[in-house]
Amino acid sequence: MTGSETRVAVEWLTSVAPDPGACRWEWERNPQGIALLPAGKRWDVLILPGELGYPTLDVLTRLIDRPGPVLADFGESRMGFFVPPGTASRWLGTGIRGAGPGTWIVVPHPGRAAGGVRWLIPPDGSGTLTDAALLELAMHEAAGAAAQDDREGG
């Protein structure tokens, strides 16, 4: 990311913080380079297990040029897909957790490596989010491909 892209992404992310300045300060001073941000204002986050998340991201990037922001957690056991607000409260899916109003997520600075949590697709500051229906389609395709591989012994 360029400096101006990072600035725009930082502004977009911190716009949901109760104190955007404190959030920026936390990114600068926290040795892990992370801050907590509330979900449910500009985005919700759907959290998938890594074994489903990575194939889902592969499918998504074949379907569209640029999905919304995507995070991977410590050990990459989970992935968080940024989706439109309200998605988490309507989502029904086994093994998928939703972060919406009243929840907080760990977010690394968009222009730096962080301690364990990292951007697979950083925000670009434009507000681009992954369409929930498209994400569901990608999950089904990824899960179907995995089931096919299992049946074929692969």
Coordinates of N, CA and C in Angstrom, one line a residue:
M1 N 0.8 -1.2 0.0 CA 0.0 0.0 0.0 C 0.9 1.2 0.0
T2 N 0.5 2.3 -0.7 CA 1.2 3.5 -0.7 C 0.8 4.3 0.6
G3 N 1.6 5.3 0.8 CA 1.3 6.1 2.0 C -0.1 6.7 2.0
S4 N -0.5 7.2 0.9 CA -1.9 7.9 0.8 C -2.9 6.8 0.9
E5 N -2.7 5.6 0.4 CA -3.7 4.5 0.5 C -3.8 4.1 2.0
T6 N -2.7 4.0 2.6 CA -2.7 3.6 4.0 C -3.4 4.7 4.9
R7 N -3.2 6.0 4.6 CA -3.8 7.0 5.4 C -5.3 6.9 5.2
V8 N -5.8 6.7 4.0 CA -7.3 6.6 3.7 C -7.8 5.4 4.5
A9 N -7.1 4.3 4.4 CA -7.6 3.1 5.1 C -7.6 3.3 6.6
V10 N -6.6 3.9 7.2 CA -6.6 4.2 8.6 C -7.8 5.1 9.0
E11 N -8.0 6.1 8.2 CA -9.2 7.0 8.5 C -10.5 6.2 8.4
W12 N -10.7 5.4 7.4 CA -11.9 4.6 7.3 C -12.0 3.7 8.5
L13 N -11.0 3.0 8.9 CA -11.1 2.1 10.1 C -11.3 2.8 11.4
T14 N -10.6 3.9 11.6 CA -10.7 4.6 12.9 C -12.0 5.4 13.0
S15 N -12.7 5.6 11.8 CA -14.0 6.3 11.9 C -15.0 5.7 12.8
V16 N -14.9 4.4 13.1 CA -15.8 3.7 13.9 C -15.4 3.7 15.4
A17 N -14.2 4.1 15.7 CA -13.7 4.1 17.0 C -14.3 5.1 17.9
P18 N -14.6 4.9 19.1 CA -15.1 5.9 20.0 C -14.2 7.1 20.1
D19 N -12.9 6.9 20.0 CA -11.9 7.9 20.0 C -10.8 7.6 18.9
P20 N -11.0 8.1 17.7 CA -10.1 7.7 16.6 C -8.6 8.1 16.9
G21 N -8.4 9.1 17.6 CA -7.0 9.5 18.0 C -6.4 8.4 18.9
A22 N -7.2 7.9 19.9 CA -6.7 6.9 20.8 C -6.4 5.6 20.0
C23 N -7.2 5.3 19.0 CA -7.0 4.1 18.2 C -5.7 4.3 17.4
R24 N -5.4 5.4 16.8 CA -4.2 5.6 16.1 C -3.0 5.5 17.1
W25 N -3.2 6.1 18.2 CA -2.1 6.0 19.3 C -1.8 4.6 19.6
E26 N -2.9 3.8 19.8 CA -2.7 2.4 20.1 C -1.9 1.6 19.0
W27 N -2.2 1.9 17.8 CA -1.5 1.3 16.7 C 0.0 1.7 16.8
E28 N 0.3 2.9 17.1 CA 1.7 3.3 17.2 C 2.4 2.8 18.4
R29 N 1.7 2.6 19.5 CA 2.4 2.3 20.8 C 2.3 0.9 21.2
N30 N 1.3 0.2 20.7 CA 1.1 -1.2 21.1 C 2.2 -2.1 20.4
P31 N 3.0 -2.8 21.2 CA 4.0 -3.6 20.6 C 3.5 -4.6 19.6
Q32 N 2.3 -5.0 19.7 CA 1.7 -6.0 18.7 C 1.1 -5.3 17.5
G33 N 1.0 -4.0 17.5 CA 0.5 -3.2 16.4 C -1.0 -3.4 16.1
I34 N -1.8 -3.6 17.2 CA -3.2 -3.9 17.0 C -4.0 -2.9 17.8
A35 N -5.3 -2.8 17.5 CA -6.2 -2.0 18.2 C -7.6 -2.7 18.2
L36 N -8.4 -2.4 19.1 CA -9.8 -3.0 19.2 C -10.7 -2.0 18.5
L37 N -11.6 -2.5 17.6 CA -12.5 -1.6 16.9 C -13.9 -2.3 17.0
P38 N -15.0 -1.4 17.2 CA -16.3 -2.0 17.3 C -16.8 -2.4 15.9
A39 N -17.4 -3.6 15.9 CA -18.1 -4.0 14.7 C -19.5 -3.5 14.7
G40 N -20.2 -3.6 13.5 CA -21.6 -3.2 13.5 C -21.9 -1.8 13.1
K41 N -20.9 -0.9 12.9 CA -21.2 0.4 12.5 C -21.0 0.6 11.0
R42 N -19.8 0.4 10.5 CA -19.6 0.5 9.0 C -19.5 -0.9 8.4
W43 N -19.3 -1.9 9.3 CA -19.1 -3.3 8.8 C -19.4 -4.3 9.9
D44 N -19.8 -5.5 9.5 CA -19.8 -6.7 10.4 C -18.7 -7.5 9.9
V45 N -18.3 -8.5 10.7 CA -17.3 -9.5 10.3 C -17.8 -10.9 10.5
L46 N -17.7 -11.7 9.4 CA -18.0 -13.1 9.5 C -16.7 -13.8 9.7
I47 N -16.7 -14.7 10.7 CA -15.4 -15.4 11.1 C -15.6 -16.8 10.7
L48 N -14.7 -17.3 9.8 CA -14.7 -18.6 9.3 C -13.5 -19.4 9.8
P49 N -13.7 -20.7 10.0 CA -12.5 -21.5 10.3 C -11.5 -21.4 9.1
G50 N -10.2 -21.4 9.4 CA -9.2 -21.3 8.3 C -9.3 -22.3 7.2
E51 N -9.7 -23.5 7.6 CA -9.8 -24.6 6.6 C -10.9 -24.3 5.6
L52 N -11.9 -23.5 5.9 CA -12.9 -23.1 5.0 C -12.6 -21.7 4.4
G53 N -12.0 -20.9 5.3 CA -11.8 -19.5 4.9 C -10.8 -19.3 3.7
Y54 N -9.7 -20.1 3.7 CA -8.7 -19.9 2.6 C -9.3 -20.3 1.3
P55 N -9.9 -21.5 1.2 CA -10.5 -21.9 -0.1 C -11.7 -20.9 -0.5
T56 N -12.4 -20.4 0.5 CA -13.4 -19.4 0.2 C -12.8 -18.2 -0.4
L57 N -11.7 -17.7 0.2 CA -11.0 -16.5 -0.4 C -10.5 -16.8 -1.8
D58 N -10.0 -18.0 -2.0 CA -9.6 -18.3 -3.4 C -10.7 -18.2 -4.4
V59 N -11.9 -18.7 -4.0 CA -13.1 -18.7 -4.9 C -13.5 -17.2 -5.1
L60 N -13.6 -16.4 -4.0 CA -14.0 -15.0 -4.1 C -13.1 -14.2 -5.0
T61 N -11.8 -14.4 -4.9 CA -10.9 -13.7 -5.8 C -10.9 -14.1 -7.2
R62 N -11.5 -15.3 -7.5 CA -11.8 -15.6 -8.9 C -13.0 -15.0 -9.4
L63 N -14.0 -14.7 -8.5 CA -15.3 -14.2 -8.9 C -15.3 -12.7 -9.0
I64 N -14.5 -12.0 -8.2 CA -14.5 -10.5 -8.2 C -13.1 -10.0 -8.1
D65 N -12.8 -8.8 -8.6 CA -11.5 -8.3 -8.6 C -11.0 -8.0 -7.2
R66 N -11.8 -7.4 -6.4 CA -11.4 -7.0 -5.0 C -12.5 -7.2 -4.0
P67 N -12.4 -8.3 -3.2 CA -13.3 -8.5 -2.1 C -13.0 -7.4 -1.0
G68 N -13.9 -7.3 -0.1 CA -13.7 -6.4 1.0 C -12.5 -6.9 1.9
P69 N -12.2 -6.2 2.9 CA -11.1 -6.6 3.8 C -11.2 -7.9 4.4
V70 N -10.1 -8.6 4.5 CA -10.1 -10.0 5.1 C -8.9 -10.0 6.1
L71 N -9.2 -10.5 7.3 CA -8.1 -10.7 8.3 C -7.9 -12.2 8.6
A72 N -6.7 -12.5 8.9 CA -6.3 -13.9 9.4 C -5.8 -13.7 10.9
D73 N -6.2 -14.6 11.7 CA -5.8 -14.5 13.1 C -4.5 -15.3 13.4
F74 N -4.2 -15.3 14.7 CA -3.0 -16.0 15.2 C -3.1 -17.4 14.8
G75 N -2.0 -17.9 14.2 CA -2.0 -19.2 13.7 C -2.8 -19.5 12.5
E76 N -3.5 -18.5 12.0 CA -4.4 -18.5 10.8 C -5.4 -19.6 10.9
S77 N -5.9 -19.8 12.2 CA -7.0 -20.8 12.4 C -8.3 -20.2 12.0
R78 N -8.4 -18.9 12.0 CA -9.7 -18.2 11.6 C -9.4 -17.1 10.7
M79 N -10.4 -16.8 9.9 CA -10.4 -15.6 9.0 C -11.6 -14.8 9.2
G80 N -11.5 -13.5 9.1 CA -12.6 -12.5 9.2 C -12.8 -11.8 7.9
F81 N -14.0 -12.0 7.4 CA -14.4 -11.3 6.2 C -15.3 -10.1 6.5
F82 N -14.9 -8.9 6.1 CA -15.7 -7.7 6.4 C -16.9 -7.6 5.4
V83 N -18.1 -7.6 6.0 CA -19.3 -7.6 5.2 C -20.2 -6.5 5.7
P84 N -21.3 -6.2 4.9 CA -22.1 -5.0 5.3 C -22.7 -5.2 6.7
P85 N -22.9 -4.0 7.4 CA -23.6 -4.0 8.7 C -24.9 -4.7 8.6
G86 N -25.2 -5.4 9.7 CA -26.5 -6.2 9.8 C -26.4 -7.6 9.3
T87 N -25.3 -8.0 8.6 CA -25.1 -9.3 8.2 C -25.0 -10.3 9.3
A88 N -24.3 -10.0 10.3 CA -24.0 -10.9 11.4 C -25.3 -11.3 12.1
S89 N -26.3 -10.4 12.3 CA -27.5 -10.7 13.0 C -28.4 -11.6 12.1
R90 N -28.2 -11.7 10.8 CA -29.1 -12.5 10.0 C -28.4 -13.8 9.5
W91 N -27.1 -13.9 9.8 CA -26.4 -15.1 9.3 C -26.7 -16.3 10.1
L92 N -27.0 -17.4 9.3 CA -27.2 -18.7 9.9 C -26.2 -19.6 9.1
G93 N -25.2 -20.1 9.9 CA -24.3 -21.0 9.2 C -23.5 -21.7 10.3
T94 N -23.4 -23.0 10.2 CA -22.7 -23.8 11.2 C -21.2 -23.5 11.1
G95 N -20.7 -23.2 12.3 CA -19.3 -23.0 12.4 C -18.8 -21.6 12.0
I96 N -19.7 -20.7 11.6 CA -19.4 -19.4 11.2 C -19.9 -18.5 12.3
R97 N -19.0 -17.6 12.8 CA -19.4 -16.7 13.9 C -19.5 -15.3 13.2
G98 N -20.4 -14.5 13.8 CA -20.6 -13.2 13.3 C -20.3 -12.1 14.4
A99 N -19.6 -11.1 14.0 CA -19.3 -10.0 14.9 C -20.1 -8.8 14.4
G100 N -21.0 -8.3 15.1 CA -21.9 -7.2 14.7 C -21.9 -6.2 15.9
P101 N -23.0 -5.5 16.0 CA -23.2 -4.5 17.1 C -22.9 -5.1 18.5
G102 N -22.1 -4.4 19.3 CA -21.9 -4.9 20.6 C -20.6 -5.8 20.7
T103 N -20.0 -6.0 19.6 CA -18.8 -6.8 19.6 C -17.6 -6.0 19.1
W104 N -16.4 -6.4 19.5 CA -15.2 -5.7 19.1 C -14.2 -6.7 18.4
I105 N -13.5 -6.2 17.5 CA -12.5 -7.1 16.8 C -11.1 -6.5 16.9
V106 N -10.2 -7.4 16.9 CA -8.7 -7.0 16.9 C -8.4 -6.7 15.5
V107 N -7.8 -5.5 15.3 CA -7.5 -5.0 13.9 C -6.1 -4.5 13.9
P108 N -5.3 -5.0 13.0 CA -3.9 -4.5 12.8 C -3.9 -3.2 12.0
H109 N -2.9 -2.4 12.1 CA -2.7 -1.2 11.3 C -2.7 -1.7 9.8
P110 N -3.3 -1.0 8.9 CA -3.4 -1.5 7.5 C -2.1 -1.4 6.8
G111 N -1.1 -0.7 7.2 CA 0.1 -0.6 6.5 C 1.3 -1.3 7.1
R112 N 1.1 -2.1 8.1 CA 2.2 -2.7 8.8 C 1.9 -4.1 9.2
A113 N 3.0 -4.9 9.4 CA 2.8 -6.3 9.9 C 2.5 -6.1 11.4
A114 N 1.6 -7.0 11.9 CA 1.2 -6.9 13.3 C 1.6 -8.2 14.0
G115 N 1.4 -8.3 15.3 CA 1.7 -9.4 16.1 C 0.6 -10.5 16.0
G116 N 0.7 -11.3 15.0 CA -0.2 -12.4 14.9 C -1.4 -12.2 14.0
V117 N -2.1 -11.1 14.1 CA -3.3 -10.8 13.2 C -2.7 -10.0 12.0
R118 N -3.2 -10.5 10.8 CA -2.7 -9.8 9.7 C -3.8 -9.6 8.6
W119 N -3.6 -8.6 7.8 CA -4.5 -8.4 6.7 C -4.1 -9.4 5.5
L120 N -5.1 -10.1 5.1 CA -4.9 -10.9 3.8 C -5.3 -10.0 2.7
I121 N -6.3 -9.2 2.9 CA -6.8 -8.1 2.0 C -7.0 -6.9 2.8
P122 N -6.1 -5.9 2.8 CA -6.3 -4.8 3.6 C -7.4 -3.9 3.1
P123 N -8.0 -3.1 4.0 CA -9.0 -2.1 3.5 C -8.3 -1.1 2.6
D124 N -9.1 -0.6 1.6 CA -8.6 0.4 0.8 C -9.1 1.8 1.1
G125 N -10.0 1.8 2.1 CA -10.5 3.1 2.6 C -11.8 3.5 1.8
S126 N -12.1 2.8 0.8 CA -13.3 3.2 -0.1 C -14.6 2.7 0.5
G127 N -14.5 1.8 1.5 CA -15.7 1.3 2.1 C -16.1 0.0 1.4
T128 N -15.3 -0.6 0.5 CA -15.6 -1.8 -0.1 C -15.7 -2.9 0.9
L129 N -16.9 -3.7 0.8 CA -17.1 -4.8 1.7 C -17.5 -6.0 0.8
T130 N -17.4 -7.2 1.4 CA -17.7 -8.4 0.6 C -19.2 -8.6 0.7
D131 N -19.9 -8.7 -0.4 CA -21.3 -9.0 -0.4 C -21.6 -10.3 0.3
A132 N -22.5 -10.4 1.2 CA -22.8 -11.6 2.0 C -23.3 -12.7 1.1
A133 N -24.1 -12.4 0.1 CA -24.6 -13.5 -0.8 C -23.4 -14.1 -1.6
L134 N -22.5 -13.2 -2.0 CA -21.4 -13.7 -2.8 C -20.5 -14.5 -1.9
L135 N -20.3 -14.1 -0.7 CA -19.5 -14.8 0.3 C -20.1 -16.2 0.5
E136 N -21.4 -16.2 0.7 CA -22.0 -17.5 0.9 C -21.9 -18.5 -0.3
L137 N -22.0 -17.9 -1.5 CA -21.8 -18.7 -2.7 C -20.4 -19.3 -2.7
A138 N -19.4 -18.4 -2.4 CA -18.0 -18.8 -2.4 C -17.7 -19.9 -1.4
M139 N -18.4 -19.8 -0.2 CA -18.2 -20.8 0.9 C -18.8 -22.1 0.4
H140 N -20.0 -22.1 -0.3 CA -20.6 -23.3 -0.7 C -19.7 -24.0 -1.8
E141 N -19.1 -23.2 -2.7 CA -18.2 -23.8 -3.7 C -17.0 -24.4 -3.1
A142 N -16.4 -23.6 -2.1 CA -15.2 -24.1 -1.4 C -15.5 -25.4 -0.7
A143 N -16.6 -25.4 0.0 CA -17.0 -26.6 0.8 C -17.3 -27.8 -0.1
G144 N -17.9 -27.5 -1.2 CA -18.2 -28.6 -2.2 C -17.0 -29.2 -2.8
A145 N -16.0 -28.3 -3.1 CA -14.7 -28.8 -3.7 C -14.0 -29.6 -2.6
A146 N -14.0 -29.2 -1.4 CA -13.4 -30.0 -0.3 C -14.0 -31.4 -0.1
A147 N -15.3 -31.4 -0.2 CA -16.1 -32.7 0.0 C -15.8 -33.6 -1.2
Q148 N -15.7 -33.0 -2.4 CA -15.3 -33.8 -3.6 C -13.9 -34.4 -3.5
D149 N -13.0 -33.6 -3.0 CA -11.6 -34.1 -2.7 C -11.6 -35.2 -1.7
D150 N -12.4 -35.1 -0.7 CA -12.5 -36.1 0.3 C -13.0 -37.4 -0.3
R151 N -14.0 -37.3 -1.1 CA -14.6 -38.5 -1.7 C -13.6 -39.2 -2.7
E152 N -12.8 -38.4 -3.3 CA -11.8 -38.9 -4.3 C -10.5 -39.3 -3.6
G153 N -10.5 -39.1 -2.3 CA -9.3 -39.5 -1.5 C -8.1 -38.6 -1.6
G154 N -8.4 -37.3 -2.0 CA -7.4 -36.3 -2.3 C -7.2 -35.5 -1.1

